Coordinates of N, CA and C and ligand atoms in Angstrom, one line a residue:
M124 N 0.4 -1.2 0.5 CA 0.0 -0.5 0.0 C 0.5 1.2 0.2
S125 N 0.0 2.2 -0.7 CA 1.0 3.5 -0.8 C 1.2 4.0 0.2
R126 N 1.8 4.3 0.8 CA 2.3 5.8 1.7 C 2.5 7.6 1.6
Y127 N 1.4 8.3 2.0 CA 1.7 9.7 1.6 C 2.4 10.8 3.3
D128 N 3.1 11.4 2.9 CA 3.6 12.0 4.4 C 2.1 13.1 4.5
V129 N 1.6 14.3 3.1 CA 0.6 14.8 3.3 C -0.3 14.7 2.8
A130 N -2.0 14.7 2.8 CA -3.6 14.8 2.5 C -3.7 15.5 2.3
I131 N -4.0 16.1 0.8 CA -5.5 17.7 0.6 C -5.9 17.3 0.4
I132 N -7.3 17.8 1.0 CA -8.6 17.6 0.9 C -9.6 18.8 -0.9
G133 N -9.5 18.5 -1.5 CA -9.9 19.3 -2.8 C -8.3 19.0 -4.1
A134 N -9.3 19.9 -4.7 CA -8.2 19.2 -6.7 C -9.3 20.6 -7.1
G135 N -9.2 21.9 -6.1 CA -9.4 22.8 -6.7 C -8.1 24.3 -7.0
I136 N -8.3 24.9 -7.3 CA -6.4 25.7 -7.3 C -5.6 26.1 -6.0
G137 N -7.0 26.1 -5.2 CA -6.2 26.0 -3.5 C -5.5 24.7 -3.7
G138 N -6.0 23.3 -3.3 CA -5.0 22.5 -3.3 C -4.6 22.0 -4.2
A139 N -4.6 22.3 -5.7 CA -3.5 22.2 -6.6 C -2.1 22.9 -6.2
S140 N -2.4 24.5 -5.9 CA -1.4 25.0 -5.5 C -0.1 24.5 -4.2
L141 N -1.3 24.0 -3.0 CA -0.7 23.5 -2.4 C 0.1 22.6 -2.3
A142 N -0.3 21.6 -2.9 CA 0.4 19.6 -3.7 C 2.3 20.4 -4.4
A143 N 1.9 21.0 -5.4 CA 2.5 22.0 -6.5 C 3.6 22.3 -5.1
E144 N 3.5 23.6 -4.3 CA 4.8 23.6 -3.6 C 5.1 22.6 -2.4
V145 N 3.8 21.5 -1.6 CA 4.9 20.7 -0.8 C 5.2 19.5 -1.2
A146 N 5.3 19.3 -3.3 CA 5.3 18.3 -3.3 C 7.4 17.4 -3.6
P147 N 7.5 19.2 -3.9 CA 9.2 19.0 -3.6 C 9.8 17.8 -2.9
H148 N 9.3 18.3 -1.5 CA 9.3 18.3 -0.9 C 8.5 16.8 0.5
A149 N 7.6 16.4 0.0 CA 6.4 14.9 0.3 C 6.3 15.0 0.0
R150 N 6.0 13.5 -0.1 CA 5.0 12.7 -1.2 C 4.1 12.7 -0.6
V151 N 2.5 13.9 -2.0 CA 1.6 14.7 -1.4 C 0.0 13.2 -2.0
L152 N -0.6 13.8 -1.3 CA -2.2 13.1 -1.4 C -3.2 13.5 -1.9
I153 N -3.7 14.1 -3.1 CA -5.0 14.9 -3.3 C -6.0 13.8 -3.7
L154 N -7.0 14.3 -2.4 CA -8.2 13.9 -1.9 C -9.1 14.1 -2.7
E155 N -10.2 14.0 -4.1 CA -11.4 15.0 -4.5 C -12.6 14.5 -4.5
G156 N -13.7 14.5 -4.5 CA -15.4 14.3 -3.7 C -15.6 14.0 -5.6
E157 N -14.8 15.3 -6.2 CA -16.1 15.1 -8.0 C -14.9 14.2 -8.5
S158 N -15.5 14.0 -10.0 CA -15.1 12.7 -10.7 C -13.8 13.7 -11.5
Q159 N -13.1 15.4 -11.3 CA -12.2 15.7 -12.3 C -11.9 16.9 -10.9
P160 N -10.6 17.2 -11.3 CA -11.0 18.0 -10.4 C -11.0 20.0 -10.8
G161 N -10.9 20.4 -10.5 CA -11.5 22.4 -11.4 C -13.1 22.0 -11.2
Y162 N -14.1 20.6 -10.3 CA -15.5 20.7 -10.9 C -15.7 22.3 -10.2
H163 N -15.5 22.7 -9.5 CA -16.3 24.0 -8.6 C -16.0 25.3 -9.0
A164 N -16.2 26.7 -7.9 CA -15.3 27.6 -7.9 C -13.9 27.6 -9.2
T165 N -13.1 26.9 -9.0 CA -11.9 26.9 -10.2 C -12.9 27.0 -11.7
G166 N -13.0 25.6 -11.8 CA -14.1 25.4 -13.1 C -14.9 26.7 -13.1
R167 N -15.2 27.8 -12.7 CA -15.9 28.9 -13.2 C -15.1 30.1 -13.6
S168 N -14.2 29.8 -12.5 CA -13.2 31.6 -12.5 C -12.9 31.6 -14.4
A169 N -13.3 33.5 -14.2 CA -12.8 34.3 -15.6 C -11.3 34.2 -15.2
A170 N -10.6 33.3 -15.3 CA -8.7 33.6 -14.2 C -8.7 35.0 -15.0
F171 N -9.1 36.0 -14.1 CA -8.2 37.6 -14.3 C -7.5 38.0 -12.8
W172 N -6.5 38.4 -13.4 CA -5.5 39.1 -11.8 C -5.6 40.6 -11.4
S173 N -6.7 41.1 -10.7 CA -6.9 42.0 -10.5 C -6.5 42.3 -8.5
E174 N -5.6 42.7 -8.8 CA -4.7 43.7 -7.4 C -5.7 43.8 -6.1
T175 N -7.1 44.8 -7.0 CA -8.2 45.2 -6.2 C -8.8 43.7 -5.9
Y176 N -8.6 42.6 -6.3 CA -10.3 41.3 -5.7 C -10.2 41.1 -4.5
G177 N -11.1 41.0 -4.3 CA -11.9 39.9 -2.9 C -11.9 40.9 -2.2
G178 N -11.9 40.8 -0.4 CA -12.2 41.6 0.9 C -10.9 41.4 1.1
P179 N -10.4 42.2 2.5 CA -9.6 42.9 3.3 C -8.5 41.4 3.2
N180 N -9.0 40.1 3.3 CA -8.5 38.5 4.2 C -8.3 39.2 2.4
I181 N -8.5 38.4 1.0 CA -8.5 38.4 0.5 C -7.5 38.9 -0.5
Q182 N -7.4 40.3 -0.5 CA -6.9 40.8 -1.6 C -4.5 41.1 -1.1
P183 N -4.8 40.7 0.1 CA -2.6 40.5 0.9 C -2.7 39.0 0.1
L184 N -3.5 38.2 -0.2 CA -3.3 37.2 -0.8 C -2.9 37.3 -2.6
V185 N -4.1 37.9 -2.3 CA -4.0 38.1 -4.4 C -2.2 38.4 -4.9
I186 N -2.5 40.1 -3.9 CA -1.2 40.7 -4.3 C 0.1 40.1 -4.2
A187 N -0.1 39.0 -4.1 CA 1.4 38.1 -2.9 C 1.5 37.3 -4.6
S188 N 0.4 36.9 -4.5 CA 0.4 35.5 -6.1 C 0.9 36.6 -7.7
G189 N 0.7 37.6 -6.8 CA 1.5 39.1 -8.7 C 2.3 38.5 -9.1
D190 N 4.1 38.5 -8.3 CA 5.5 38.4 -9.0 C 4.7 36.5 -10.0
F191 N 4.2 35.8 -8.7 CA 5.0 34.5 -9.5 C 3.5 34.3 -11.1
L192 N 2.3 34.4 -10.8 CA 1.1 34.9 -12.1 C 2.2 35.5 -13.5
H193 N 2.6 37.5 -13.5 CA 3.7 37.8 -13.2 C 3.8 37.2 -14.8
Ligands
FAD213 C1 -18.1 33.1 -11.5 C2 -16.6 32.7 -11.2 C3 -16.1 33.7 -10.9 C4 -14.4 33.7 -10.7 N1 -13.3 34.9 -11.4 C5 -12.7 34.4 -10.8 C6 -11.2 35.6 -11.6 O1 -11.7 36.3 -12.9 N2 -9.9 35.7 -10.6 C7 -10.3 34.9 -9.5 O2 -8.8 35.4 -9.0 N3 -11.2 34.2 -9.0 C8 -12.3 33.8 -9.5 N4 -12.6 33.7 -9.4 C9 -13.0 32.5 -7.7 C10 -12.1 31.4 -7.5 O3 -12.0 30.8 -8.8 C11 -11.9 31.5 -6.5 O4 -11.4 31.6 -5.5 C12 -11.3 29.5 -6.6 O5 -11.6 29.0 -7.8 C13 -11.9 29.0 -5.3 O6 -10.3 27.7 -4.9 P1 -10.6 26.8 -3.9 O7 -10.0 25.4 -5.3 O8 -10.5 27.1 -2.5 O9 -11.7 26.5 -3.7 P2 -12.4 24.9 -5.6 O10 -12.5 25.4 -7.1 O11 -14.0 25.2 -5.1 O12 -11.8 23.5 -5.2 C14 -12.2 22.8 -3.6 C15 -12.9 21.8 -3.8 O13 -12.7 20.7 -3.3 C16 -14.3 19.7 -2.9 N5 -13.8 19.1 -1.4 C17 -14.9 20.2 -1.3 N6 -14.3 19.4 0.2 C18 -15.1 18.0 -0.1 C19 -15.0 16.9 0.7 N7 -14.9 16.8 1.9 N8 -13.8 15.9 -0.1 C20 -13.1 16.1 -1.4 N9 -13.4 17.4 -1.7 C21 -14.0 17.7 -1.7 C22 -14.4 20.7 -4.2 O14 -15.2 19.0 -4.4 C23 -13.6 21.4 -4.9 O15 -13.2 20.7 -5.7 C24 -14.1 33.8 -9.6 C25 -15.1 32.6 -8.7 C26 -17.0 32.3 -9.6 C27 -17.3 31.4 -9.2

């Protein structure tokens, strides 16, 4: 039986991003309840980046992602 160091629940962009960060350092398992990844909010995103997106708790995360996305 395979063994993993980290289990991530949900294969939206949040879970997938976390998995990509952790994967070089540990064996990662992503568990998704739907039949495919990106089924919910991620699959509906218009995929634009704006530093004013979201409320006060979200905007710092959006701004922090800017360099990577650019
Ligand atoms: C119409 C629309 C347009 C948008 N446009 C933009 C945009 O242009 N730019 C932008 O930055 N953001 C946009 N967003 C917001 C962005 O899409 C979301 O913030 C982002 O996709 C959230 O990702 P997530 O991984 O947190 O959630 P999700 O994509 O919802 O992923 C969560 C995953 O977890 C799974 N899951 C949940 N519970 C369990 C469980 N118990 N067991 C197994 N799996 C589970 C779900 O099935 C799902 O696949 C938009 C959102 C919508 C709805």
